[in-house]
mmCIF file with all atom_site columns, C-alpha atoms and ligand atoms in Angstrom:
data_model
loop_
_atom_site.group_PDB
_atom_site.id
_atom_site.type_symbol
_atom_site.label_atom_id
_atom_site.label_alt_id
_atom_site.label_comp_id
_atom_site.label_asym_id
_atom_site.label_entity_id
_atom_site.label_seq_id
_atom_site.pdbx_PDB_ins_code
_atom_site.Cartn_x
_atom_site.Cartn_y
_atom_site.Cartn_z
_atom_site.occupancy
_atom_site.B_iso_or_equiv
_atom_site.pdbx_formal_charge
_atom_site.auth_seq_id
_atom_site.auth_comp_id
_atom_site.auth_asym_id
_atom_site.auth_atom_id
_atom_site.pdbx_PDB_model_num
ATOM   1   C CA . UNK A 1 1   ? 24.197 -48.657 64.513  1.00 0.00 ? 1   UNK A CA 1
ATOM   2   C CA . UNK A 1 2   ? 25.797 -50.228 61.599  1.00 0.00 ? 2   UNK A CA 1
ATOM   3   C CA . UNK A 1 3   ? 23.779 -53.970 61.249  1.00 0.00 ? 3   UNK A CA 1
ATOM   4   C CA . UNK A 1 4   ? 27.048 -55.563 60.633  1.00 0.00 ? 4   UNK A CA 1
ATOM   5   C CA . UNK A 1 5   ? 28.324 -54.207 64.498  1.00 0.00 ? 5   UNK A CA 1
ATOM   6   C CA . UNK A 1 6   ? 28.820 -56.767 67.571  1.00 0.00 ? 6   UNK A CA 1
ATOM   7   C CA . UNK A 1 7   ? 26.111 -54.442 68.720  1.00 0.00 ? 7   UNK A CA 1
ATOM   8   C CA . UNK A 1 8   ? 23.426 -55.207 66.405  1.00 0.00 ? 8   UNK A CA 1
ATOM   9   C CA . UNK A 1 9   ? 23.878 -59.217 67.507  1.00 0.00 ? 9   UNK A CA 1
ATOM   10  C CA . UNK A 1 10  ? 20.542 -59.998 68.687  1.00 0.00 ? 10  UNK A CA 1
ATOM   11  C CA . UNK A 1 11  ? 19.945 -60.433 72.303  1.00 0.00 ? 11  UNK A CA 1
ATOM   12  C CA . UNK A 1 12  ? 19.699 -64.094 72.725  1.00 0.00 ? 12  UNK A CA 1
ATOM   13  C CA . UNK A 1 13  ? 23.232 -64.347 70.802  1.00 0.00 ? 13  UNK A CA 1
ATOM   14  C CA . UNK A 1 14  ? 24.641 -61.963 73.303  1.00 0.00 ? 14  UNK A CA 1
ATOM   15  C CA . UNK A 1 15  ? 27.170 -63.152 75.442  1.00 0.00 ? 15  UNK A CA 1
ATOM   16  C CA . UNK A 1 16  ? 26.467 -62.270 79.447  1.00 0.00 ? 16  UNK A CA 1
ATOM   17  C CA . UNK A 1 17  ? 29.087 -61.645 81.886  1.00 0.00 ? 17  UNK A CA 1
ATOM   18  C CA . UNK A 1 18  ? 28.788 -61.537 85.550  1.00 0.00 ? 18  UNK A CA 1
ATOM   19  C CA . UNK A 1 19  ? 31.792 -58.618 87.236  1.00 0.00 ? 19  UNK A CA 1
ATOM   20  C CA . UNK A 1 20  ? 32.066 -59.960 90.531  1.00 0.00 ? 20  UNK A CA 1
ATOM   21  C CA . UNK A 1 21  ? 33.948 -58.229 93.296  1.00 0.00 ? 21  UNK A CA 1
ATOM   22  C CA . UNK A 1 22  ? 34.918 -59.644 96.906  1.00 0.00 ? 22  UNK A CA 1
ATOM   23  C CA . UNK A 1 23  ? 35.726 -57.944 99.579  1.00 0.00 ? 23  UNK A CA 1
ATOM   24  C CA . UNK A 1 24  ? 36.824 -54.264 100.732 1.00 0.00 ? 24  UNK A CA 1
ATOM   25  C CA . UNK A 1 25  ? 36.166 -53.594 96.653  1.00 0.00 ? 25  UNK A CA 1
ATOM   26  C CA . UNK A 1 26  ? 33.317 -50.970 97.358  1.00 0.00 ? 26  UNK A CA 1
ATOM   27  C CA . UNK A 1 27  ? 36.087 -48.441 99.187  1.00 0.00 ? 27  UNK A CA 1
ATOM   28  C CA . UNK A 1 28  ? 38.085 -48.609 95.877  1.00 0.00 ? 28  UNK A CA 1
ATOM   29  C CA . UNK A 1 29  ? 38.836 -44.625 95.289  1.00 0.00 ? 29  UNK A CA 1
ATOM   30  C CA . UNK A 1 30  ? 38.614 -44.516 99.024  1.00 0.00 ? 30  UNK A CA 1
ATOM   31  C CA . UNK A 1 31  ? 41.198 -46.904 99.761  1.00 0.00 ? 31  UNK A CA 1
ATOM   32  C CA . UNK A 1 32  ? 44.981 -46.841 99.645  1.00 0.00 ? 32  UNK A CA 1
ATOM   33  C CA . UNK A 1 33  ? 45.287 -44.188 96.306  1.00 0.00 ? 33  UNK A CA 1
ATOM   34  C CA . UNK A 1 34  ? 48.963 -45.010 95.618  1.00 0.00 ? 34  UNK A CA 1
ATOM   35  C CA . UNK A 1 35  ? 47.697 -48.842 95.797  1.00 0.00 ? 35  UNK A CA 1
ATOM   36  C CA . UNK A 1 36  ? 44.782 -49.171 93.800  1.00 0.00 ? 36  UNK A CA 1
ATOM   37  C CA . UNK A 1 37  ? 44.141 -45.821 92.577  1.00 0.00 ? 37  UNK A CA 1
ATOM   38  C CA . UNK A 1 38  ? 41.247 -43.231 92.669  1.00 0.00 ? 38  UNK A CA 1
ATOM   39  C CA . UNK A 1 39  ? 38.890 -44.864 90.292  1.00 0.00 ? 39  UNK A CA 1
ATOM   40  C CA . UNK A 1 40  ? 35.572 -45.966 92.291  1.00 0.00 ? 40  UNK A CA 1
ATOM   41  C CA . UNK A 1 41  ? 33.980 -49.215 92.128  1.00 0.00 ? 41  UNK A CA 1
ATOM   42  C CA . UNK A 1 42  ? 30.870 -47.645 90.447  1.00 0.00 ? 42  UNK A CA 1
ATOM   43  C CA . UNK A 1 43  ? 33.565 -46.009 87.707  1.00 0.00 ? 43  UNK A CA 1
ATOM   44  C CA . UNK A 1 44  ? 34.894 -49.967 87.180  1.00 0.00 ? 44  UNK A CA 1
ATOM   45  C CA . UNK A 1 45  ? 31.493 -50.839 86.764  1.00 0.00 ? 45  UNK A CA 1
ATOM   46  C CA . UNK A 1 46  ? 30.443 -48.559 84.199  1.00 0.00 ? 46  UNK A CA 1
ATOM   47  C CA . UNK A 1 47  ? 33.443 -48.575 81.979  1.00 0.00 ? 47  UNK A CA 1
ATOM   48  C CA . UNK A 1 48  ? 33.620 -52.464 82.070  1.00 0.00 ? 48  UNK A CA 1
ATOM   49  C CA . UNK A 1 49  ? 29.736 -52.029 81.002  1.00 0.00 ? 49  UNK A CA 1
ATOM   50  C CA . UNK A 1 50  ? 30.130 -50.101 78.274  1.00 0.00 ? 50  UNK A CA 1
ATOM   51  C CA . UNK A 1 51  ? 33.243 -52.262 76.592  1.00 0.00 ? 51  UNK A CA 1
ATOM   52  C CA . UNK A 1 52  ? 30.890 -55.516 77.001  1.00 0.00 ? 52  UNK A CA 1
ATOM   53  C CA . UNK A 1 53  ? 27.840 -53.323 74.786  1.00 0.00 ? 53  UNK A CA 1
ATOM   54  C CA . UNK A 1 54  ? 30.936 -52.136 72.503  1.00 0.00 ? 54  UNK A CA 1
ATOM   55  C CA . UNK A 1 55  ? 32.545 -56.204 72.188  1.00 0.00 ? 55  UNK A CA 1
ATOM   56  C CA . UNK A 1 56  ? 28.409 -57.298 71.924  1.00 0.00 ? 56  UNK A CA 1
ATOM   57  C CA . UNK A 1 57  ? 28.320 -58.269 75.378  1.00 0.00 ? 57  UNK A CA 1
ATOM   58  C CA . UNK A 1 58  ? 26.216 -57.696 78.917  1.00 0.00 ? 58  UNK A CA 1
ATOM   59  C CA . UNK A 1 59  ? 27.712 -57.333 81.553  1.00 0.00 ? 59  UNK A CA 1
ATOM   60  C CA . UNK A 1 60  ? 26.307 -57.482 85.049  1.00 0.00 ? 60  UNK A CA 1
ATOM   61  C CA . UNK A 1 61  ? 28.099 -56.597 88.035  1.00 0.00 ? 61  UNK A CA 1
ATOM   62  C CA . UNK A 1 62  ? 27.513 -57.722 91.706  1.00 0.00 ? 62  UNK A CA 1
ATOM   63  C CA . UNK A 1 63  ? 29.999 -56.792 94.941  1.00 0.00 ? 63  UNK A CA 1
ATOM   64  C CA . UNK A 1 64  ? 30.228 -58.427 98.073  1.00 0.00 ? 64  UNK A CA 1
ATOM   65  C CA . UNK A 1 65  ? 32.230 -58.507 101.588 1.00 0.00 ? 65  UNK A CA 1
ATOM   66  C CA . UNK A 1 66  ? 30.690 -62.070 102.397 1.00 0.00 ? 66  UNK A CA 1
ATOM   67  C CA . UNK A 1 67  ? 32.408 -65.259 101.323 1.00 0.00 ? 67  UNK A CA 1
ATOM   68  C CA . UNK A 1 68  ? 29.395 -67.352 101.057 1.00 0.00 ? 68  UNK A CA 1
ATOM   69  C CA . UNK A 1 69  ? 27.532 -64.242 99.113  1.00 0.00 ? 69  UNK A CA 1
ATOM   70  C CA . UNK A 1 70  ? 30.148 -64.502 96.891  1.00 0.00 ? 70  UNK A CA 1
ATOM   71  C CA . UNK A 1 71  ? 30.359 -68.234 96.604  1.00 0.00 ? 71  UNK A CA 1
ATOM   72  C CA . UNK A 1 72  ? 26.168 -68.274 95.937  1.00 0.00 ? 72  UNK A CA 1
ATOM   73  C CA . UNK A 1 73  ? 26.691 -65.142 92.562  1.00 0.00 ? 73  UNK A CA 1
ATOM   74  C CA . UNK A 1 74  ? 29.382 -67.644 91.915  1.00 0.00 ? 74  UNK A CA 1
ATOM   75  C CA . UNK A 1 75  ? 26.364 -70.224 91.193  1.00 0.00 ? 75  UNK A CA 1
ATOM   76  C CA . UNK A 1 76  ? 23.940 -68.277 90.211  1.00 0.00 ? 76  UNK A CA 1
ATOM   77  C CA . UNK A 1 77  ? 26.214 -68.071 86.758  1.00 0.00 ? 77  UNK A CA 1
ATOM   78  C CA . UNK A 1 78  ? 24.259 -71.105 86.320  1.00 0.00 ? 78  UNK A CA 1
ATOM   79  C CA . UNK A 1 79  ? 21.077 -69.466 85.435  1.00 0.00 ? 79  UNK A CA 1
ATOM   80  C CA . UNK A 1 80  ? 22.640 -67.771 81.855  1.00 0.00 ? 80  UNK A CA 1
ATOM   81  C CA . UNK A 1 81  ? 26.211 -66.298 82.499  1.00 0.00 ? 81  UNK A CA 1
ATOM   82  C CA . UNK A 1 82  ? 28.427 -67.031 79.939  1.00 0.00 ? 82  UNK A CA 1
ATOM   83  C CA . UNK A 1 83  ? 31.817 -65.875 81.446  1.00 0.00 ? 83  UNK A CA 1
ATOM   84  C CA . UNK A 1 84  ? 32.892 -64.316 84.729  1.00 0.00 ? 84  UNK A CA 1
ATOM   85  C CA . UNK A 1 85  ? 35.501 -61.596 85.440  1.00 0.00 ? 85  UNK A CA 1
ATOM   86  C CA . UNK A 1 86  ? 35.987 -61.701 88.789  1.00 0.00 ? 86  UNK A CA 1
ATOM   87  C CA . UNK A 1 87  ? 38.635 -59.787 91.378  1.00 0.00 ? 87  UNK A CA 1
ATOM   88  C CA . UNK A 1 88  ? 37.740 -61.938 94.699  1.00 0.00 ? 88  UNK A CA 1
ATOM   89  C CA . UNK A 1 89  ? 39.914 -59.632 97.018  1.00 0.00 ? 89  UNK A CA 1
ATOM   90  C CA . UNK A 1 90  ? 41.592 -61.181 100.109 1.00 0.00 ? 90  UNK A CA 1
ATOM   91  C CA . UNK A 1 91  ? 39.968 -64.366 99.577  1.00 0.00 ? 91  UNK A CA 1
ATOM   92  C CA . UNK A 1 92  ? 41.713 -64.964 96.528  1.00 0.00 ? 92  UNK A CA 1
ATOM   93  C CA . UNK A 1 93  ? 44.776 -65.695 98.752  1.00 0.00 ? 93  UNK A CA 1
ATOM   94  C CA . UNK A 1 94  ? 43.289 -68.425 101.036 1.00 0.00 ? 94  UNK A CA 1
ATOM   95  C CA . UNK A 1 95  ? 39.523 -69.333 100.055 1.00 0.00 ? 95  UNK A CA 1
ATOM   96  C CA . UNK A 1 96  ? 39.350 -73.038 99.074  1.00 0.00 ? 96  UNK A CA 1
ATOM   97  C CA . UNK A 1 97  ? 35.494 -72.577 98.818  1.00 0.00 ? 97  UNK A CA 1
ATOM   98  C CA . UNK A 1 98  ? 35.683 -70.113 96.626  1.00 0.00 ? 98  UNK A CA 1
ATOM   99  C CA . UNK A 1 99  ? 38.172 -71.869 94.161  1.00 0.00 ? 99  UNK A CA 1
ATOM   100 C CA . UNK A 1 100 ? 35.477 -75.105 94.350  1.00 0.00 ? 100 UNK A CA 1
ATOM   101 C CA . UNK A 1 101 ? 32.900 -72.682 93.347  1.00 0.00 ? 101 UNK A CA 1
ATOM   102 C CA . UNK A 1 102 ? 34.769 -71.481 90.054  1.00 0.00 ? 102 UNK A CA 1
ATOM   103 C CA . UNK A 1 103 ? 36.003 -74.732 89.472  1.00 0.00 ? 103 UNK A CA 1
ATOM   104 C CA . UNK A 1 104 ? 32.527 -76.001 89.525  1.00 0.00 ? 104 UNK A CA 1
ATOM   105 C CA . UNK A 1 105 ? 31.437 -73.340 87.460  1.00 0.00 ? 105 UNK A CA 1
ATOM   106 C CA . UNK A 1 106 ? 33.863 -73.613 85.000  1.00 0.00 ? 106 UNK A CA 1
ATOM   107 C CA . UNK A 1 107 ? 33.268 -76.986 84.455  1.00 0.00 ? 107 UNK A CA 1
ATOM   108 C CA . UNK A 1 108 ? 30.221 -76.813 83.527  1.00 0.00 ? 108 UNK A CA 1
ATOM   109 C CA . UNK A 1 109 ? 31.290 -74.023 80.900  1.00 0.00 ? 109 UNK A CA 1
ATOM   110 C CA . UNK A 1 110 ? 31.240 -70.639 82.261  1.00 0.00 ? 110 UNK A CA 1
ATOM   111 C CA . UNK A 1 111 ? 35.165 -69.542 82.313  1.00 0.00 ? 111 UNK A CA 1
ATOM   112 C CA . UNK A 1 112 ? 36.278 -67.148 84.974  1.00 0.00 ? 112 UNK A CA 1
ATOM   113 C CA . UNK A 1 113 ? 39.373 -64.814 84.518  1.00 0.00 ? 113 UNK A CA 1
ATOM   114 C CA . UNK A 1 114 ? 40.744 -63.240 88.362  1.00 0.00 ? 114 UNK A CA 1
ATOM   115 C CA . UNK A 1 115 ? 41.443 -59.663 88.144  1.00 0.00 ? 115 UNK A CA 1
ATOM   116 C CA . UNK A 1 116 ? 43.942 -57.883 90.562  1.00 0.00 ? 116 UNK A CA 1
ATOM   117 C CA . UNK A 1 117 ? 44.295 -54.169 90.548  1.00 0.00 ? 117 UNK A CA 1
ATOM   118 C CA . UNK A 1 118 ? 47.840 -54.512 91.929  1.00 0.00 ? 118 UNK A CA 1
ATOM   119 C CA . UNK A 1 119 ? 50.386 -56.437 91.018  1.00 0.00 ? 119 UNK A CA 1
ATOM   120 C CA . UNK A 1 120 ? 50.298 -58.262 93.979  1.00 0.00 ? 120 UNK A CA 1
ATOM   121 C CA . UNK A 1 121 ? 53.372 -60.432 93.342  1.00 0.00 ? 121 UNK A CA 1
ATOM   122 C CA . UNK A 1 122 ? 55.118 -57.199 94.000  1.00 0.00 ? 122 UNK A CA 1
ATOM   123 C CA . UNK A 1 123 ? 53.841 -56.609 97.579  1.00 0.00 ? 123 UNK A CA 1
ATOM   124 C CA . UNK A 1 124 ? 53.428 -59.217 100.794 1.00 0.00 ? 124 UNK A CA 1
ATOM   125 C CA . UNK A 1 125 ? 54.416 -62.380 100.424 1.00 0.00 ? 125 UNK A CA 1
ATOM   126 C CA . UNK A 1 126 ? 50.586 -63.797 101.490 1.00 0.00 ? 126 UNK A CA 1
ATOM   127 C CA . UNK A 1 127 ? 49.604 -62.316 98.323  1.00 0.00 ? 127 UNK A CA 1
ATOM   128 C CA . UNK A 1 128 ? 51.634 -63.894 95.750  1.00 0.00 ? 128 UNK A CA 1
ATOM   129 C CA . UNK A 1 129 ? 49.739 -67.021 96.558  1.00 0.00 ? 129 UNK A CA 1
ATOM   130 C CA . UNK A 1 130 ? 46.430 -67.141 94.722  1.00 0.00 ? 130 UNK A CA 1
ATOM   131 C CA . UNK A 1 131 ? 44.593 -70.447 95.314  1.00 0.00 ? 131 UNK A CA 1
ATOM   132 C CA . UNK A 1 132 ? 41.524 -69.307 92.965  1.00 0.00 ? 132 UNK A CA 1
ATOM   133 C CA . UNK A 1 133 ? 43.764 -68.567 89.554  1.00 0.00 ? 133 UNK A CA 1
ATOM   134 C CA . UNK A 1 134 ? 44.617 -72.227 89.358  1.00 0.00 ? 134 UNK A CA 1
ATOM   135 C CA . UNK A 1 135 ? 40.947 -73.197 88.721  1.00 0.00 ? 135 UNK A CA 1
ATOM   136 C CA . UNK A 1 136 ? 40.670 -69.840 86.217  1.00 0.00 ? 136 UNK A CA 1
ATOM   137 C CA . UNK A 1 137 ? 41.443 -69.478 82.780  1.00 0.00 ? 137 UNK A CA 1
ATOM   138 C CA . UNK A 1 138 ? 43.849 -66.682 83.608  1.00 0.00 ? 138 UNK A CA 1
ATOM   139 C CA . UNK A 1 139 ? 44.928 -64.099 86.203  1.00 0.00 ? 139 UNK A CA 1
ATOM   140 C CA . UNK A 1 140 ? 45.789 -59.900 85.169  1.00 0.00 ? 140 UNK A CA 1
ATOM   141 C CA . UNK A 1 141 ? 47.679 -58.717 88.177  1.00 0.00 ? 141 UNK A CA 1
ATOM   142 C CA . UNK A 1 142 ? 49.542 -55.596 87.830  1.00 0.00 ? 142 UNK A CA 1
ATOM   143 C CA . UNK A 1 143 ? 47.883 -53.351 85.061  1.00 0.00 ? 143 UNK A CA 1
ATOM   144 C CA . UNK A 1 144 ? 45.641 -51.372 87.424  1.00 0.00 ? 144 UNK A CA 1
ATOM   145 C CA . UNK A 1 145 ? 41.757 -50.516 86.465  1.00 0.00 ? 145 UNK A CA 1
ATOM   146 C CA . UNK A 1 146 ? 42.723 -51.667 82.288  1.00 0.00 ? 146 UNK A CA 1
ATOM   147 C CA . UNK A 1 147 ? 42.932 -55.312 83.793  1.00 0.00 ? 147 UNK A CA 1
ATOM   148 C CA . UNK A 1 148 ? 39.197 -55.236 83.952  1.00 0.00 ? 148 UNK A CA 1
ATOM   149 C CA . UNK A 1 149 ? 39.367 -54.366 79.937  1.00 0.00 ? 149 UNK A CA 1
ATOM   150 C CA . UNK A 1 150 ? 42.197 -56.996 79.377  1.00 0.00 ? 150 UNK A CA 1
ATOM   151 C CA . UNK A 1 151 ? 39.665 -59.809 81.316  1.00 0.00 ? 151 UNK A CA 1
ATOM   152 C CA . UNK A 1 152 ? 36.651 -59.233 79.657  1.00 0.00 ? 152 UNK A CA 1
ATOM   153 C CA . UNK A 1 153 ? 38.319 -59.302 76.383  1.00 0.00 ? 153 UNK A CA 1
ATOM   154 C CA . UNK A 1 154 ? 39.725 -62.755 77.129  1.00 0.00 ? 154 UNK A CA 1
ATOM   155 C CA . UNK A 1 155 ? 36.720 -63.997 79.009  1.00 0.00 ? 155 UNK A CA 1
ATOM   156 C CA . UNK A 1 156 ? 34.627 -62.931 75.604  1.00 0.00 ? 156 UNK A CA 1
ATOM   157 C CA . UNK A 1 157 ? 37.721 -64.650 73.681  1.00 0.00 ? 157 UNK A CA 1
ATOM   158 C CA . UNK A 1 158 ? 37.236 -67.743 75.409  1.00 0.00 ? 158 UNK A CA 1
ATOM   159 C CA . UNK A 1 159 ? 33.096 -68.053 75.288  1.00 0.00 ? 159 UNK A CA 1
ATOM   160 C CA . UNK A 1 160 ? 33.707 -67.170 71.317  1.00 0.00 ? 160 UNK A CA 1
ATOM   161 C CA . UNK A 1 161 ? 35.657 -70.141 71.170  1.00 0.00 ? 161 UNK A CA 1
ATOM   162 C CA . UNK A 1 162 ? 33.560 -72.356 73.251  1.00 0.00 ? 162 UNK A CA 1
ATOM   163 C CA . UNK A 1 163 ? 30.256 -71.369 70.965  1.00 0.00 ? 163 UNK A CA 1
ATOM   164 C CA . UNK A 1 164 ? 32.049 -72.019 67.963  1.00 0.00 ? 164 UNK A CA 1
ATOM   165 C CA . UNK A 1 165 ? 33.222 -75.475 68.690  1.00 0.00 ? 165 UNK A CA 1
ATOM   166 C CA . UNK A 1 166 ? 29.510 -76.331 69.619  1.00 0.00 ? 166 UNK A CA 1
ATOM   167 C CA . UNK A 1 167 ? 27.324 -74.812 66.993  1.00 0.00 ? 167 UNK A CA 1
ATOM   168 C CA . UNK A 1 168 ? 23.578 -75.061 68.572  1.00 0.00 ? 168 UNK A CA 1
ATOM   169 C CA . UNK A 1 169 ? 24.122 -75.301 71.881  1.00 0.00 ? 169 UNK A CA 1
HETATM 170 C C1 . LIG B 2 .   ? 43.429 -56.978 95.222  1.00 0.00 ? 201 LIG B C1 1
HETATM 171 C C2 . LIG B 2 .   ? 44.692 -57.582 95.826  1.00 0.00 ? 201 LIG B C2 1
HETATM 172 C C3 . LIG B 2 .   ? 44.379 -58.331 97.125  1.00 0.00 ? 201 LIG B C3 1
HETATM 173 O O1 . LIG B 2 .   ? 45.579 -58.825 97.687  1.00 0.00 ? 201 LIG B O1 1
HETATM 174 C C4 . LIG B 2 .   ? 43.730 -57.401 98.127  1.00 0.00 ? 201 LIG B C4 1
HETATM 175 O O2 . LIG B 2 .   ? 43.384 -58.125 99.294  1.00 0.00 ? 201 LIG B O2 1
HETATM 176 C C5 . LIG B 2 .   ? 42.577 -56.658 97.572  1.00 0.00 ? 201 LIG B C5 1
HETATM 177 C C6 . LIG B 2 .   ? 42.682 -56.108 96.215  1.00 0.00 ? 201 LIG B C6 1
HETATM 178 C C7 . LIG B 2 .   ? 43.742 -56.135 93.968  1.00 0.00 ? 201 LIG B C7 1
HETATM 179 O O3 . LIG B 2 .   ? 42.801 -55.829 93.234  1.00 0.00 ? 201 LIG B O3 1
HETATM 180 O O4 . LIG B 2 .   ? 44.889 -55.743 93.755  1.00 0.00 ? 201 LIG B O4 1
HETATM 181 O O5 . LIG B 2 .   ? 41.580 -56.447 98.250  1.00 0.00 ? 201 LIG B O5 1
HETATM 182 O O6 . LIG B 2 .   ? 42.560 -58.039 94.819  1.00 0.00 ? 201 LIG B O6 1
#
């Protein structure tokens, strides 16, 4: 490992990342191939793992079908999270909860980027209404499994930032 290399930051320094997926996310490579692909949830997992160690970061990943499972990983950010990526499933569509959780989350400095596999402006009209982006820093809809690269890289972006404006904290 060169000592110079994101890698070599030391822990503390690290940025951590919770990957948070809602519901019906475990069947991905079951589920609908010509929707969301063959890729498995355990696949998403492990490559978006391995880009956080390559970018410096941890990443931890959680799934659940339960809104208010969800809604409590959502807090639990509180306890050292720096950033979430999170594809929420259905409930991104209609779960005002959820959107209080990540915008209570988020203002207390832990940014959350939504991830959808599909583009899902391009499909039924109840999903081109998110009502969880709003309170996000940003949505990737569209760009299949490499979403999950494009959102940690802008989640990372955004904690970067956020350190470097206050030194010390
Ligand atoms: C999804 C899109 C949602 O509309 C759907 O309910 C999902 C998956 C996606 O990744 O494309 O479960 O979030």
């Amino acid at each position: 490992m060169n000592a110079n290399s994101p890698s070599a930051a030391p822990a503390a320094a690290r940025p951590r990342v919770l990957l948070l997926h809602g519901p019906n996310l475990n069947l991905l490579g079951e589920r609908d191939h010509a929707t969301y692909g063959s890729t498995t949830l355990r696949d998403v997992e492990e490559r978006t793992t391995a880009l956080g160690l390559e970018l410096g970061a941890e990443v931890r990943c959680a799934q659940s079908n339960s809104e208010g499972a969800l809604i409590d990983l959502v807090h639990a950010t509180r306890s050292g999270d720096d950033g979430i990526v999170f594809n929420p499933g259905a409930y991104a569509h209609y779960s005002y909860a959820l959107r209080d959780a990540i915008e209570a989350v988020a203002g207390l400095g832990i940014p959350c980027v939504e991830v959808h596999i599909s583009n899902v402006h391009a499909r039924e009209p109840f999903r081109h209404t998110s009502v969880t982006a709003p309170v996000c820093q940003g949505m990737v809809s569209g760009h299949g499994i490499f979403g999950y690269e494009l959102a940690l890289r802008s989640v990372l972006h955004r904690v970067a930032e956020w350190r470097a404006a206050r030194p010390g904290a």
